[in-house]
Amino acid sequence: MLCTHCSQSFRVDNINAQRGQGLGAQVQCPHCSAWLGKSVILSYLKIAGFYLAVIALVVGYFYSQWRTLTTPVAILSVMMLLVSHMMDHLKVIEAPINDVKDDDAHRQKYR
């Protein structure tokens, strides 16, 4: 997995903390402690597109009189599946709190 906050990759085995269950689950990045999650709506669209395409293709295969209806439905649902799959990525739900450091003395050297 790739953290969208710190841009470091980590394995699923390295995840120590998780909030929630199912499609709305959130995981914590082991590097920067940011909470990451996926969009629930896009996940539902992806699942609906897959099953709608499969059902339309099966119905169109076995019932030839329905092919004029099931073919466009299958094409549109596969398009919905692919678009929602491309858009469904990890996003930062809760960024870690950054400690504010007083580095005026360090910056003063370069002025």
mmCIF file of N, CA and C in Angstrom:
data_model
loop_
_atom_site.group_PDB
_atom_site.id
_atom_site.type_symbol
_atom_site.label_atom_id
_atom_site.label_comp_id
_atom_site.label_asym_id
_atom_site.label_seq_id
_atom_site.Cartn_x
_atom_site.Cartn_y
_atom_site.Cartn_z
ATOM 1 N N MET A 1 0.841 -1.172 0.000
ATOM 2 C CA MET A 1 0.000 0.000 0.000
ATOM 3 C C MET A 1 0.886 1.235 0.000
ATOM 4 N N LEU A 2 0.346 2.307 -0.513
ATOM 5 C CA LEU A 2 1.085 3.561 -0.594
ATOM 6 C C LEU A 2 0.347 4.615 0.217
ATOM 7 N N CYS A 3 1.033 5.200 1.176
ATOM 8 C CA CYS A 3 0.432 6.238 2.017
ATOM 9 C C CYS A 3 0.346 7.529 1.213
ATOM 10 N N THR A 4 -0.832 8.141 1.199
ATOM 11 C CA THR A 4 -1.001 9.382 0.463
ATOM 12 C C THR A 4 -0.510 10.595 1.247
ATOM 13 N N HIS A 5 -0.189 10.414 2.506
ATOM 14 C CA HIS A 5 0.305 11.535 3.313
ATOM 15 C C HIS A 5 1.822 11.631 3.257
ATOM 16 N N CYS A 6 2.527 10.517 3.471
ATOM 17 C CA CYS A 6 3.984 10.553 3.502
ATOM 18 C C CYS A 6 4.621 9.939 2.253
ATOM 19 N N SER A 7 3.831 9.394 1.355
ATOM 20 C CA SER A 7 4.272 8.800 0.086
ATOM 21 C C SER A 7 5.244 7.641 0.269
ATOM 22 N N GLN A 8 5.143 6.942 1.376
ATOM 23 C CA GLN A 8 5.963 5.758 1.598
ATOM 24 C C GLN A 8 5.083 4.524 1.471
ATOM 25 N N SER A 9 5.653 3.477 0.913
ATOM 26 C CA SER A 9 4.890 2.241 0.764
ATOM 27 C C SER A 9 5.074 1.375 2.012
ATOM 28 N N PHE A 10 4.036 0.611 2.307
ATOM 29 C CA PHE A 10 4.097 -0.307 3.431
ATOM 30 C C PHE A 10 3.256 -1.534 3.108
ATOM 31 N N ARG A 11 3.597 -2.621 3.748
ATOM 32 C CA ARG A 11 2.881 -3.874 3.528
ATOM 33 C C ARG A 11 1.655 -3.930 4.428
ATOM 34 N N VAL A 12 0.698 -4.728 4.009
ATOM 35 C CA VAL A 12 -0.516 -4.888 4.796
ATOM 36 C C VAL A 12 -0.189 -5.558 6.132
ATOM 37 N N ASP A 13 0.867 -6.371 6.152
ATOM 38 C CA ASP A 13 1.280 -7.034 7.393
ATOM 39 C C ASP A 13 1.774 -6.044 8.443
ATOM 40 N N ASN A 14 2.237 -4.868 8.020
ATOM 41 C CA ASN A 14 2.795 -3.880 8.942
ATOM 42 C C ASN A 14 1.744 -2.992 9.586
ATOM 43 N N ILE A 15 0.489 -3.137 9.225
ATOM 44 C CA ILE A 15 -0.566 -2.302 9.790
ATOM 45 C C ILE A 15 -0.833 -2.746 11.226
ATOM 46 N N ASN A 16 -0.734 -1.788 12.149
ATOM 47 C CA ASN A 16 -0.931 -2.093 13.568
ATOM 48 C C ASN A 16 -2.304 -1.669 14.070
ATOM 49 N N ALA A 17 -2.870 -0.627 13.497
ATOM 50 C CA ALA A 17 -4.140 -0.097 13.993
ATOM 51 C C ALA A 17 -5.150 -0.009 12.854
ATOM 52 N N GLN A 18 -6.401 -0.322 13.208
ATOM 53 C CA GLN A 18 -7.488 -0.265 12.242
ATOM 54 C C GLN A 18 -8.741 0.212 12.954
ATOM 55 N N ARG A 19 -9.499 1.078 12.270
ATOM 56 C CA ARG A 19 -10.775 1.552 12.804
ATOM 57 C C ARG A 19 -11.882 1.107 11.866
ATOM 58 N N GLY A 20 -12.961 0.635 12.411
ATOM 59 C CA GLY A 20 -14.114 0.254 11.614
ATOM 60 C C GLY A 20 -13.951 -1.098 10.959
ATOM 61 N N GLN A 21 -15.008 -1.504 10.284
ATOM 62 C CA GLN A 21 -15.006 -2.788 9.593
ATOM 63 C C GLN A 21 -15.665 -2.624 8.235
ATOM 64 N N GLY A 22 -15.462 -3.576 7.378
ATOM 65 C CA GLY A 22 -16.111 -3.585 6.081
ATOM 66 C C GLY A 22 -15.517 -2.577 5.118
ATOM 67 N N LEU A 23 -16.376 -1.999 4.283
ATOM 68 C CA LEU A 23 -15.901 -1.069 3.266
ATOM 69 C C LEU A 23 -15.461 0.269 3.845
ATOM 70 N N GLY A 24 -15.945 0.626 5.011
ATOM 71 C CA GLY A 24 -15.590 1.894 5.624
ATOM 72 C C GLY A 24 -14.422 1.799 6.588
ATOM 73 N N ALA A 25 -13.650 0.733 6.508
ATOM 74 C CA ALA A 25 -12.525 0.550 7.428
ATOM 75 C C ALA A 25 -11.415 1.547 7.131
ATOM 76 N N GLN A 26 -10.735 1.958 8.178
ATOM 77 C CA GLN A 26 -9.617 2.882 8.058
ATOM 78 C C GLN A 26 -8.397 2.232 8.689
ATOM 79 N N VAL A 27 -7.237 2.444 8.084
ATOM 80 C CA VAL A 27 -5.987 1.900 8.606
ATOM 81 C C VAL A 27 -5.033 3.039 8.913
ATOM 82 N N GLN A 28 -4.108 2.773 9.817
ATOM 83 C CA GLN A 28 -3.134 3.787 10.202
ATOM 84 C C GLN A 28 -1.789 3.453 9.574
ATOM 85 N N CYS A 29 -1.184 4.447 8.944
ATOM 86 C CA CYS A 29 0.126 4.273 8.315
ATOM 87 C C CYS A 29 1.174 4.035 9.409
ATOM 88 N N PRO A 30 2.003 2.997 9.273
ATOM 89 C CA PRO A 30 3.016 2.752 10.296
ATOM 90 C C PRO A 30 4.155 3.768 10.284
ATOM 91 N N HIS A 31 4.302 4.536 9.209
ATOM 92 C CA HIS A 31 5.401 5.497 9.121
ATOM 93 C C HIS A 31 5.043 6.850 9.724
ATOM 94 N N CYS A 32 3.886 7.395 9.316
ATOM 95 C CA CYS A 32 3.559 8.765 9.731
ATOM 96 C C CYS A 32 2.336 8.841 10.642
ATOM 97 N N SER A 33 1.687 7.734 10.933
ATOM 98 C CA SER A 33 0.521 7.642 11.827
ATOM 99 C C SER A 33 -0.709 8.365 11.289
ATOM 100 N N ALA A 34 -0.807 8.535 9.988
ATOM 101 C CA ALA A 34 -1.996 9.130 9.381
ATOM 102 C C ALA A 34 -3.041 8.039 9.183
ATOM 103 N N TRP A 35 -4.305 8.398 9.373
ATOM 104 C CA TRP A 35 -5.391 7.449 9.153
ATOM 105 C C TRP A 35 -5.821 7.529 7.692
ATOM 106 N N LEU A 36 -5.839 6.382 7.027
ATOM 107 C CA LEU A 36 -6.138 6.300 5.604
ATOM 108 C C LEU A 36 -7.388 5.454 5.390
ATOM 109 N N GLY A 37 -8.170 5.815 4.399
ATOM 110 C CA GLY A 37 -9.368 5.049 4.093
ATOM 111 C C GLY A 37 -9.773 5.225 2.649
ATOM 112 N N LYS A 38 -10.710 4.411 2.212
ATOM 113 C CA LYS A 38 -11.242 4.488 0.856
ATOM 114 C C LYS A 38 -12.657 5.031 0.899
ATOM 115 N N SER A 39 -13.118 5.529 -0.224
ATOM 116 C CA SER A 39 -14.464 6.052 -0.327
ATOM 117 C C SER A 39 -15.462 4.897 -0.362
ATOM 118 N N VAL A 40 -16.440 4.948 0.512
ATOM 119 C CA VAL A 40 -17.448 3.884 0.599
ATOM 120 C C VAL A 40 -18.356 3.910 -0.628
ATOM 121 N N ILE A 41 -18.680 5.099 -1.105
ATOM 122 C CA ILE A 41 -19.565 5.230 -2.261
ATOM 123 C C ILE A 41 -18.913 4.629 -3.507
ATOM 124 N N LEU A 42 -17.629 4.895 -3.714
ATOM 125 C CA LEU A 42 -16.941 4.330 -4.870
ATOM 126 C C LEU A 42 -16.815 2.817 -4.762
ATOM 127 N N SER A 43 -16.645 2.311 -3.557
ATOM 128 C CA SER A 43 -16.588 0.860 -3.379
ATOM 129 C C SER A 43 -17.926 0.216 -3.711
ATOM 130 N N TYR A 44 -19.024 0.844 -3.285
ATOM 131 C CA TYR A 44 -20.347 0.323 -3.634
ATOM 132 C C TYR A 44 -20.605 0.396 -5.138
ATOM 133 N N LEU A 45 -20.161 1.477 -5.782
ATOM 134 C CA LEU A 45 -20.312 1.580 -7.231
ATOM 135 C C LEU A 45 -19.520 0.498 -7.960
ATOM 136 N N LYS A 46 -18.333 0.200 -7.450
ATOM 137 C CA LYS A 46 -17.506 -0.829 -8.052
ATOM 138 C C LYS A 46 -18.175 -2.204 -7.944
ATOM 139 N N ILE A 47 -18.707 -2.506 -6.781
ATOM 140 C CA ILE A 47 -19.385 -3.791 -6.570
ATOM 141 C C ILE A 47 -20.650 -3.872 -7.416
ATOM 142 N N ALA A 48 -21.423 -2.795 -7.440
ATOM 143 C CA ALA A 48 -22.665 -2.788 -8.217
ATOM 144 C C ALA A 48 -22.369 -2.917 -9.709
ATOM 145 N N GLY A 49 -21.340 -2.257 -10.205
ATOM 146 C CA GLY A 49 -20.972 -2.352 -11.610
ATOM 147 C C GLY A 49 -20.557 -3.760 -11.997
ATOM 148 N N PHE A 50 -19.810 -4.420 -11.120
ATOM 149 C CA PHE A 50 -19.384 -5.788 -11.409
ATOM 150 C C PHE A 50 -20.572 -6.739 -11.486
ATOM 151 N N TYR A 51 -21.411 -6.720 -10.465
ATOM 152 C CA TYR A 51 -22.525 -7.667 -10.443
ATOM 153 C C TYR A 51 -23.570 -7.351 -11.514
ATOM 154 N N LEU A 52 -23.792 -6.096 -11.793
ATOM 155 C CA LEU A 52 -24.731 -5.734 -12.852
ATOM 156 C C LEU A 52 -24.221 -6.197 -14.216
ATOM 157 N N ALA A 53 -22.918 -6.074 -14.459
ATOM 158 C CA ALA A 53 -22.338 -6.538 -15.719
ATOM 159 C C ALA A 53 -22.444 -8.049 -15.851
ATOM 160 N N VAL A 54 -22.153 -8.763 -14.773
ATOM 161 C CA VAL A 54 -22.232 -10.224 -14.816
ATOM 162 C C VAL A 54 -23.671 -10.679 -15.063
ATOM 163 N N ILE A 55 -24.615 -10.080 -14.371
ATOM 164 C CA ILE A 55 -26.021 -10.462 -14.543
ATOM 165 C C ILE A 55 -26.495 -10.137 -15.956
ATOM 166 N N ALA A 56 -26.124 -8.968 -16.467
ATOM 167 C CA ALA A 56 -26.544 -8.592 -17.815
ATOM 168 C C ALA A 56 -25.931 -9.517 -18.863
ATOM 169 N N LEU A 57 -24.673 -9.890 -18.693
ATOM 170 C CA LEU A 57 -24.041 -10.785 -19.659
ATOM 171 C C LEU A 57 -24.641 -12.189 -19.610
ATOM 172 N N VAL A 58 -24.951 -12.686 -18.438
ATOM 173 C CA VAL A 58 -25.550 -14.019 -18.320
ATOM 174 C C VAL A 58 -26.956 -14.021 -18.914
ATOM 175 N N VAL A 59 -27.752 -13.015 -18.609
ATOM 176 C CA VAL A 59 -29.111 -12.941 -19.157
ATOM 177 C C VAL A 59 -29.055 -12.790 -20.675
ATOM 178 N N GLY A 60 -28.157 -11.970 -21.175
ATOM 179 C CA GLY A 60 -28.030 -11.795 -22.615
ATOM 180 C C GLY A 60 -27.528 -13.036 -23.329
ATOM 181 N N TYR A 61 -26.739 -13.836 -22.646
ATOM 182 C CA TYR A 61 -26.227 -15.063 -23.255
ATOM 183 C C TYR A 61 -27.322 -16.125 -23.374
ATOM 184 N N PHE A 62 -28.113 -16.294 -22.324
ATOM 185 C CA PHE A 62 -29.113 -17.357 -22.324
ATOM 186 C C PHE A 62 -30.444 -16.943 -22.955
ATOM 187 N N TYR A 63 -30.770 -15.672 -22.957
ATOM 188 C CA TYR A 63 -32.025 -15.198 -23.551
ATOM 189 C C TYR A 63 -31.680 -14.234 -24.689
ATOM 190 N N SER A 64 -31.688 -14.737 -25.898
ATOM 191 C CA SER A 64 -31.230 -13.931 -27.036
ATOM 192 C C SER A 64 -32.159 -12.757 -27.339
ATOM 193 N N GLN A 65 -33.435 -12.851 -26.971
ATOM 194 C CA GLN A 65 -34.350 -11.741 -27.236
ATOM 195 C C GLN A 65 -34.057 -10.537 -26.331
ATOM 196 N N TRP A 66 -33.315 -10.713 -25.268
ATOM 197 C CA TRP A 66 -32.973 -9.625 -24.346
ATOM 198 C C TRP A 66 -31.638 -8.969 -24.682
ATOM 199 N N ARG A 67 -30.937 -9.445 -25.706
ATOM 200 C CA ARG A 67 -29.582 -8.956 -25.985
ATOM 201 C C ARG A 67 -29.528 -7.473 -26.339
ATOM 202 N N THR A 68 -30.584 -6.974 -26.962
ATOM 203 C CA THR A 68 -30.562 -5.541 -27.310
ATOM 204 C C THR A 68 -30.620 -4.650 -26.074
ATOM 205 N N LEU A 69 -31.138 -5.182 -24.984
ATOM 206 C CA LEU A 69 -31.186 -4.421 -23.733
ATOM 207 C C LEU A 69 -29.978 -4.711 -22.847
ATOM 208 N N THR A 70 -29.579 -5.981 -22.771
ATOM 209 C CA THR A 70 -28.513 -6.350 -21.832
ATOM 210 C C THR A 70 -27.129 -5.938 -22.313
ATOM 211 N N THR A 71 -26.918 -5.825 -23.610
ATOM 212 C CA THR A 71 -25.588 -5.438 -24.107
ATOM 213 C C THR A 71 -25.224 -4.013 -23.705
ATOM 214 N N PRO A 72 -26.078 -3.003 -23.902
ATOM 215 C CA PRO A 72 -25.716 -1.658 -23.426
ATOM 216 C C PRO A 72 -25.617 -1.573 -21.903
ATOM 217 N N VAL A 73 -26.471 -2.328 -21.206
ATOM 218 C CA VAL A 73 -26.394 -2.325 -19.741
ATOM 219 C C VAL A 73 -25.054 -2.901 -19.286
ATOM 220 N N ALA A 74 -24.621 -3.984 -19.916
ATOM 221 C CA ALA A 74 -23.335 -4.590 -19.558
ATOM 222 C C ALA A 74 -22.179 -3.649 -19.876
ATOM 223 N N ILE A 75 -22.242 -2.979 -21.021
ATOM 224 C CA ILE A 75 -21.165 -2.051 -21.397
ATOM 225 C C ILE A 75 -21.093 -0.880 -20.425
ATOM 226 N N LEU A 76 -22.232 -0.292 -20.097
ATOM 227 C CA LEU A 76 -22.244 0.847 -19.164
ATOM 228 C C LEU A 76 -21.828 0.438 -17.757
ATOM 229 N N SER A 77 -22.219 -0.748 -17.337
ATOM 230 C CA SER A 77 -21.835 -1.172 -15.986
ATOM 231 C C SER A 77 -20.348 -1.506 -15.906
ATOM 232 N N VAL A 78 -19.767 -2.045 -16.974
ATOM 233 C CA VAL A 78 -18.316 -2.276 -16.986
ATOM 234 C C VAL A 78 -17.578 -0.939 -16.994
ATOM 235 N N MET A 79 -18.111 0.039 -17.721
ATOM 236 C CA MET A 79 -17.504 1.371 -17.693
ATOM 237 C C MET A 79 -17.570 1.974 -16.293
ATOM 238 N N MET A 80 -18.710 1.798 -15.621
ATOM 239 C CA MET A 80 -18.849 2.289 -14.248
ATOM 240 C C MET A 80 -17.868 1.572 -13.328
ATOM 241 N N LEU A 81 -17.689 0.281 -13.527
ATOM 242 C CA LEU A 81 -16.743 -0.493 -12.730
ATOM 243 C C LEU A 81 -15.325 0.022 -12.924
ATOM 244 N N LEU A 82 -14.924 0.241 -14.160
ATOM 245 C CA LEU A 82 -13.557 0.675 -14.424
ATOM 246 C C LEU A 82 -13.282 2.095 -13.929
ATOM 247 N N VAL A 83 -14.220 2.993 -14.125
ATOM 248 C CA VAL A 83 -14.024 4.366 -13.660
ATOM 249 C C VAL A 83 -13.972 4.429 -12.137
ATOM 250 N N SER A 84 -14.868 3.706 -11.471
ATOM 251 C CA SER A 84 -14.850 3.722 -10.007
ATOM 252 C C SER A 84 -13.610 3.014 -9.468
ATOM 253 N N HIS A 85 -13.093 2.043 -10.198
ATOM 254 C CA HIS A 85 -11.865 1.377 -9.759
ATOM 255 C C HIS A 85 -10.661 2.307 -9.886
ATOM 256 N N MET A 86 -10.623 3.111 -10.959
ATOM 257 C CA MET A 86 -9.508 4.043 -11.116
ATOM 258 C C MET A 86 -9.568 5.171 -10.089
ATOM 259 N N MET A 87 -10.762 5.572 -9.687
ATOM 260 C CA MET A 87 -10.895 6.682 -8.751
ATOM 261 C C MET A 87 -10.777 6.250 -7.292
ATOM 262 N N ASP A 88 -10.924 4.966 -7.031
ATOM 263 C CA ASP A 88 -10.944 4.469 -5.658
ATOM 264 C C ASP A 88 -9.519 4.225 -5.180
ATOM 265 N N HIS A 89 -8.979 5.161 -4.431
ATOM 266 C CA HIS A 89 -7.641 5.031 -3.872
ATOM 267 C C HIS A 89 -7.669 5.487 -2.418
ATOM 268 N N LEU A 90 -6.593 5.228 -1.725
ATOM 269 C CA LEU A 90 -6.518 5.641 -0.328
ATOM 270 C C LEU A 90 -6.480 7.157 -0.228
ATOM 271 N N LYS A 91 -7.190 7.684 0.741
ATOM 272 C CA LYS A 91 -7.144 9.120 0.991
ATOM 273 C C LYS A 91 -6.927 9.336 2.479
ATOM 274 N N VAL A 92 -6.395 10.492 2.811
ATOM 275 C CA VAL A 92 -6.091 10.816 4.204
ATOM 276 C C VAL A 92 -7.391 11.209 4.894
ATOM 277 N N ILE A 93 -7.761 10.451 5.903
ATOM 278 C CA ILE A 93 -8.952 10.737 6.692
ATOM 279 C C ILE A 93 -8.600 11.685 7.834
ATOM 280 N N GLU A 94 -7.523 11.381 8.502
ATOM 281 C CA GLU A 94 -7.084 12.191 9.645
ATOM 282 C C GLU A 94 -5.567 12.275 9.617
ATOM 283 N N ALA A 95 -5.043 13.456 9.377
ATOM 284 C CA ALA A 95 -3.594 13.657 9.317
ATOM 285 C C ALA A 95 -3.015 13.685 10.729
ATOM 286 N N PRO A 96 -1.778 13.256 10.883
ATOM 287 C CA PRO A 96 -1.154 13.299 12.208
ATOM 288 C C PRO A 96 -0.882 14.729 12.637
ATOM 289 N N ILE A 97 -0.845 14.919 13.928
ATOM 290 C CA ILE A 97 -0.572 16.245 14.488
ATOM 291 C C ILE A 97 0.928 16.490 14.432
ATOM 292 N N ASN A 98 1.318 17.579 13.784
ATOM 293 C CA ASN A 98 2.733 17.929 13.684
ATOM 294 C C ASN A 98 3.133 18.780 14.876
ATOM 295 N N ASP A 99 4.263 18.445 15.466
ATOM 296 C CA ASP A 99 4.797 19.243 16.565
ATOM 297 C C ASP A 99 5.452 20.485 15.989
ATOM 298 N N VAL A 100 5.081 21.627 16.521
ATOM 299 C CA VAL A 100 5.652 22.884 16.067
ATOM 300 C C VAL A 100 6.959 23.102 16.808
ATOM 301 N N LYS A 101 8.034 23.206 16.053
ATOM 302 C CA LYS A 101 9.351 23.389 16.649
ATOM 303 C C LYS A 101 9.802 24.825 16.428
ATOM 304 N N ASP A 102 10.460 25.377 17.417
ATOM 305 C CA ASP A 102 11.007 26.718 17.296
ATOM 306 C C ASP A 102 12.410 26.598 16.727
ATOM 307 N N ASP A 103 12.549 26.818 15.424
ATOM 308 C CA ASP A 103 13.847 26.684 14.780
ATOM 309 C C ASP A 103 14.361 28.019 14.250
ATOM 310 N N ASP A 104 14.048 29.078 14.965
ATOM 311 C CA ASP A 104 14.511 30.398 14.539
ATOM 312 C C ASP A 104 16.036 30.502 14.562
ATOM 313 N N ALA A 105 16.656 29.867 15.551
ATOM 314 C CA ALA A 105 18.110 29.952 15.631
ATOM 315 C C ALA A 105 18.748 29.235 14.444
ATOM 316 N N HIS A 106 18.157 28.130 14.032
ATOM 317 C CA HIS A 106 18.692 27.389 12.891
ATOM 318 C C HIS A 106 18.485 28.159 11.587
ATOM 319 N N ARG A 107 17.334 28.769 11.431
ATOM 320 C CA ARG A 107 17.062 29.539 10.213
ATOM 321 C C ARG A 107 17.869 30.834 10.172
ATOM 322 N N GLN A 108 18.229 31.345 11.326
ATOM 323 C CA GLN A 108 18.975 32.604 11.394
ATOM 324 C C GLN A 108 20.358 32.439 10.760
ATOM 325 N N LYS A 109 20.896 31.204 10.763
ATOM 326 C CA LYS A 109 22.218 30.985 10.165
ATOM 327 C C LYS A 109 22.195 31.196 8.664
ATOM 328 N N TYR A 110 21.070 30.967 8.031
ATOM 329 C CA TYR A 110 20.999 31.034 6.573
ATOM 330 C C TYR A 110 20.414 32.342 6.061
ATOM 331 N N ARG A 111 20.218 33.309 6.913
ATOM 332 C CA ARG A 111 19.697 34.609 6.467
ATOM 333 C C ARG A 111 20.795 35.588 6.214
#
